[in-house]
PDB file of C-alpha atoms in Angstrom:
ATOM      1  CA  UNK A1134      14.382  35.317  13.366  1.00 54.00           C
ATOM      2  CA  UNK A1135      13.618  38.644  15.024  1.00 63.00           C
ATOM      3  CA  UNK A1136      15.141  39.461  18.356  1.00 72.00           C
ATOM      4  CA  UNK A1137      13.049  41.135  21.045  1.00 72.00           C
ATOM      5  CA  UNK A1138      14.235  43.969  23.265  1.00 76.00           C
ATOM      6  CA  UNK A1139      11.994  43.057  26.111  1.00 79.00           C
ATOM      7  CA  UNK A1140      10.407  40.058  27.783  1.00 80.00           C
ATOM      8  CA  UNK A1141       7.568  40.248  30.268  1.00 81.00           C
ATOM      9  CA  UNK A1142      10.085  39.657  33.057  1.00 84.00           C
ATOM     10  CA  UNK A1143      12.346  42.528  31.837  1.00 83.00           C
ATOM     11  CA  UNK A1144       9.405  44.895  31.798  1.00 83.00           C
ATOM     12  CA  UNK A1145       8.278  43.817  35.233  1.00 83.00           C
ATOM     13  CA  UNK A1146      11.777  44.239  36.730  1.00 85.00           C
ATOM     14  CA  UNK A1147      12.419  47.650  35.117  1.00 82.00           C
ATOM     15  CA  UNK A1148      13.373  50.413  37.545  1.00 81.00           C
ATOM     16  CA  UNK A1149      12.843  54.077  36.903  1.00 78.00           C
ATOM     17  CA  UNK A1150      14.568  57.101  38.498  1.00 77.00           C
ATOM     18  CA  UNK A1151      12.376  59.401  40.491  1.00 76.00           C
ATOM     19  CA  UNK A1152      12.389  63.078  39.626  1.00 76.00           C
ATOM     20  CA  UNK A1153      10.464  65.994  40.731  1.00 78.00           C
ATOM     21  CA  UNK A1154       7.395  66.515  38.547  1.00 77.00           C
ATOM     22  CA  UNK A1155       7.728  63.021  37.059  1.00 81.00           C
ATOM     23  CA  UNK A1156       4.972  60.666  36.034  1.00 80.00           C
ATOM     24  CA  UNK A1157       2.616  59.159  38.545  1.00 80.00           C
ATOM     25  CA  UNK A1158       4.271  55.936  39.647  1.00 82.00           C
ATOM     26  CA  UNK A1159       0.946  54.070  39.924  1.00 85.00           C
ATOM     27  CA  UNK A1160      -0.121  54.964  36.380  1.00 84.00           C
ATOM     28  CA  UNK A1161       3.259  53.847  34.984  1.00 85.00           C
ATOM     29  CA  UNK A1162       3.043  50.559  36.873  1.00 86.00           C
ATOM     30  CA  UNK A1163      -0.514  49.956  35.701  1.00 87.00           C
ATOM     31  CA  UNK A1164       0.443  50.592  32.069  1.00 85.00           C
ATOM     32  CA  UNK A1165       3.468  48.348  32.370  1.00 88.00           C
ATOM     33  CA  UNK A1166       1.280  45.591  33.875  1.00 88.00           C
ATOM     34  CA  UNK A1167      -0.978  45.788  30.764  1.00 87.00           C
ATOM     35  CA  UNK A1168       2.053  45.673  28.489  1.00 88.00           C
ATOM     36  CA  UNK A1169       3.322  42.570  30.319  1.00 88.00           C
ATOM     37  CA  UNK A1170      -0.014  40.868  29.853  1.00 88.00           C
ATOM     38  CA  UNK A1171       0.093  41.672  26.157  1.00 88.00           C
ATOM     39  CA  UNK A1172       3.611  40.394  25.790  1.00 88.00           C
ATOM     40  CA  UNK A1173       2.662  37.124  27.478  1.00 89.00           C
ATOM     41  CA  UNK A1174      -0.315  36.764  25.219  1.00 90.00           C
ATOM     42  CA  UNK A1175       1.801  37.413  22.136  1.00 90.00           C
ATOM     43  CA  UNK A1176       4.383  34.882  23.260  1.00 90.00           C
ATOM     44  CA  UNK A1177       1.703  32.244  23.788  1.00 92.00           C
ATOM     45  CA  UNK A1178       0.195  33.038  20.401  1.00 93.00           C
ATOM     46  CA  UNK A1179       3.597  32.814  18.679  1.00 94.00           C
ATOM     47  CA  UNK A1180       4.328  29.484  20.350  1.00 94.00           C
ATOM     48  CA  UNK A1181       0.963  27.982  19.382  1.00 95.00           C
ATOM     49  CA  UNK A1182       1.331  29.266  15.796  1.00 96.00           C
ATOM     50  CA  UNK A1183       4.815  27.765  15.511  1.00 96.00           C
ATOM     51  CA  UNK A1184       3.519  24.424  16.730  1.00 96.00           C
ATOM     52  CA  UNK A1185       0.639  24.556  14.252  1.00 96.00           C
ATOM     53  CA  UNK A1186       2.999  25.485  11.440  1.00 96.00           C
ATOM     54  CA  UNK A1187       5.263  22.493  12.214  1.00 96.00           C
ATOM     55  CA  UNK A1188       2.262  20.179  12.351  1.00 96.00           C
ATOM     56  CA  UNK A1189       0.925  21.469   9.056  1.00 95.00           C
ATOM     57  CA  UNK A1190       4.339  21.201   7.350  1.00 94.00           C
ATOM     58  CA  UNK A1191       4.580  17.572   8.419  1.00 93.00           C
ATOM     59  CA  UNK A1192       1.096  16.907   7.237  1.00 91.00           C
ATOM     60  CA  UNK A1193       1.785  18.531   3.799  1.00 89.00           C
ATOM     61  CA  UNK A1194       4.971  16.495   3.474  1.00 89.00           C
ATOM     62  CA  UNK A1195       3.071  13.291   4.292  1.00 87.00           C
ATOM     63  CA  UNK A1196       0.245  14.106   1.858  1.00 83.00           C
ATOM     64  CA  UNK A1197       2.705  14.958  -0.955  1.00 82.00           C
ATOM     65  CA  UNK A1198       4.107  11.434  -0.804  1.00 80.00           C
ATOM     66  CA  UNK A1199       0.877   9.569  -0.164  1.00 73.00           C
ATOM     67  CA  UNK A1200      -1.253  10.277  -3.285  1.00 62.00           C
ATOM     68  CA  UNK A1201       1.211   8.515  -5.604  1.00 63.00           C
ATOM     69  CA  UNK A1202       0.690   5.317  -3.689  1.00 56.00           C
ATOM     70  CA  UNK A1203      -3.097   5.662  -3.740  1.00 52.00           C
ATOM     71  CA  UNK A1204      -3.201   6.274  -7.486  1.00 57.00           C
ATOM     72  CA  UNK A1205      -0.915   3.297  -8.108  1.00 59.00           C
ATOM     73  CA  UNK A1206      -3.067   1.023  -5.999  1.00 58.00           C
ATOM     74  CA  UNK A1207      -6.298   2.074  -7.753  1.00 58.00           C
ATOM     75  CA  UNK A1208      -4.658   1.568 -11.150  1.00 62.00           C
ATOM     76  CA  UNK A1209      -3.478  -1.882 -10.242  1.00 61.00           C
ATOM     77  CA  UNK A1210      -6.865  -2.751  -8.788  1.00 61.00           C
ATOM     78  CA  UNK A1211      -8.755  -1.725 -11.954  1.00 63.00           C
ATOM     79  CA  UNK A1212      -6.304  -3.101 -14.513  1.00 64.00           C
ATOM     80  CA  UNK A1213      -7.623  -6.720 -14.302  1.00 67.00           C
ATOM     81  CA  UNK A1214     -11.227  -5.479 -14.544  1.00 64.00           C
ATOM     82  CA  UNK A1215     -10.622  -3.352 -17.618  1.00 66.00           C
ATOM     83  CA  UNK A1216      -8.491  -6.010 -19.284  1.00 68.00           C
ATOM     84  CA  UNK A1217     -11.159  -8.683 -18.764  1.00 71.00           C
ATOM     85  CA  UNK A1218     -13.865  -6.375 -20.091  1.00 70.00           C
ATOM     86  CA  UNK A1219     -11.714  -5.567 -23.094  1.00 70.00           C
ATOM     87  CA  UNK A1220     -11.134  -9.245 -23.805  1.00 69.00           C
ATOM     88  CA  UNK A1221     -14.812  -9.983 -23.457  1.00 67.00           C
ATOM     89  CA  UNK A1222     -15.733  -7.176 -25.827  1.00 64.00           C
ATOM     90  CA  UNK A1223     -13.208  -8.108 -28.472  1.00 67.00           C
ATOM     91  CA  UNK A1224     -13.934 -11.878 -28.335  1.00 63.00           C
ATOM     92  CA  UNK A1225     -17.690 -11.133 -28.349  1.00 57.00           C
ATOM     93  CA  UNK A1226     -17.226  -8.880 -31.362  1.00 54.00           C
ATOM     94  CA  UNK A1227     -15.439 -11.687 -33.245  1.00 56.00           C
ATOM     95  CA  UNK A1228     -17.877 -14.457 -32.375  1.00 55.00           C
ATOM     96  CA  UNK A1229     -21.193 -12.598 -32.868  1.00 54.00           C
ATOM     97  CA  UNK A1230     -21.756  -9.614 -34.990  1.00 54.00           C
ATOM     98  CA  UNK A1231     -24.630  -8.189 -33.059  1.00 57.00           C
ATOM     99  CA  UNK A1232     -23.771  -4.575 -33.766  1.00 60.00           C
ATOM    100  CA  UNK A1233     -26.136  -2.962 -31.284  1.00 58.00           C
ATOM    101  CA  UNK A1234     -24.983  -5.090 -28.344  1.00 67.00           C
ATOM    102  CA  UNK A1235     -21.285  -4.705 -29.111  1.00 69.00           C
ATOM    103  CA  UNK A1236     -21.703  -0.997 -29.626  1.00 74.00           C
ATOM    104  CA  UNK A1237     -23.417  -0.727 -26.206  1.00 79.00           C
ATOM    105  CA  UNK A1238     -20.587  -2.728 -24.638  1.00 78.00           C
ATOM    106  CA  UNK A1239     -17.999  -0.459 -26.176  1.00 80.00           C
ATOM    107  CA  UNK A1240     -19.860   2.596 -24.908  1.00 82.00           C
ATOM    108  CA  UNK A1241     -19.930   1.076 -21.422  1.00 83.00           C
ATOM    109  CA  UNK A1242     -16.247   0.218 -21.683  1.00 82.00           C
ATOM    110  CA  UNK A1243     -15.452   3.744 -22.793  1.00 83.00           C
ATOM    111  CA  UNK A1244     -17.400   5.198 -19.823  1.00 82.00           C
ATOM    112  CA  UNK A1245     -15.714   2.831 -17.428  1.00 81.00           C
ATOM    113  CA  UNK A1246     -12.259   3.784 -18.740  1.00 81.00           C
ATOM    114  CA  UNK A1247     -13.138   7.438 -18.344  1.00 80.00           C
ATOM    115  CA  UNK A1248     -14.296   6.876 -14.797  1.00 79.00           C
ATOM    116  CA  UNK A1249     -11.152   4.944 -13.913  1.00 78.00           C
ATOM    117  CA  UNK A1250      -8.463   6.750 -15.866  1.00 78.00           C
ATOM    118  CA  UNK A1251     -10.036  10.195 -16.245  1.00 72.00           C
ATOM    119  CA  UNK A1252     -11.250  12.134 -19.284  1.00 66.00           C
ATOM    120  CA  UNK A1253      -7.868  11.928 -20.999  1.00 65.00           C
ATOM    121  CA  UNK A1254      -8.273   8.148 -21.543  1.00 52.00           C
ATOM    122  CA  UNK A1255      -8.292   7.221 -25.253  1.00 59.00           C
ATOM    123  CA  UNK A1256     -11.553   5.578 -26.456  1.00 55.00           C
ATOM    124  CA  UNK A1257     -11.350   1.958 -27.545  1.00 55.00           C
ATOM    125  CA  UNK A1258     -11.768   1.488 -31.312  1.00 57.00           C
ATOM    126  CA  UNK A1259     -12.645  -1.755 -32.864  1.00 52.00           C
ATOM    127  CA  UNK A1260     -14.022  -3.215 -36.075  1.00 51.00           C
ATOM    128  CA  UNK A1261     -17.552  -3.083 -34.668  1.00 48.00           C
ATOM    129  CA  UNK A1262     -17.573   0.692 -34.739  1.00 48.00           C
ATOM    130  CA  UNK A1263     -16.386   0.831 -38.292  1.00 49.00           C
ATOM    131  CA  UNK A1264     -18.906  -1.820 -39.390  1.00 49.00           C
ATOM    132  CA  UNK A1265     -21.847   0.004 -37.749  1.00 49.00           C
ATOM    133  CA  UNK A1266     -20.782   3.235 -39.380  1.00 50.00           C
ATOM    134  CA  UNK A1267     -21.135   1.706 -42.860  1.00 48.00           C
TER     135      UNK A1267
END
């Protein structure tokens, strides 16, 4: 971390030697007062930015660990739904050979799997699709 040569207090307490033909003491004091105000503003800004940085680092760390839990919970919540739909579709395909209805169910199942697991989900293939293709 950088070290500072002056603090507002150091600037305020600074003493200057008086010489003949020197600078106007009032102008120097006025300028130094403005510098002190700037230093105090900068210190406040630095402090608030450090606090914000710490807060955001903690928030990032928390968010990096949280999503894994949320994804896991959603997967566990939808697993029974998708497995029951899959069972219904496969048992319905075996019992009745209504190709149009089964094909619609498979389409719906495929859309549901994509919605739940994302576009990388593998489509469900069954004998109904091969029979309707013939």
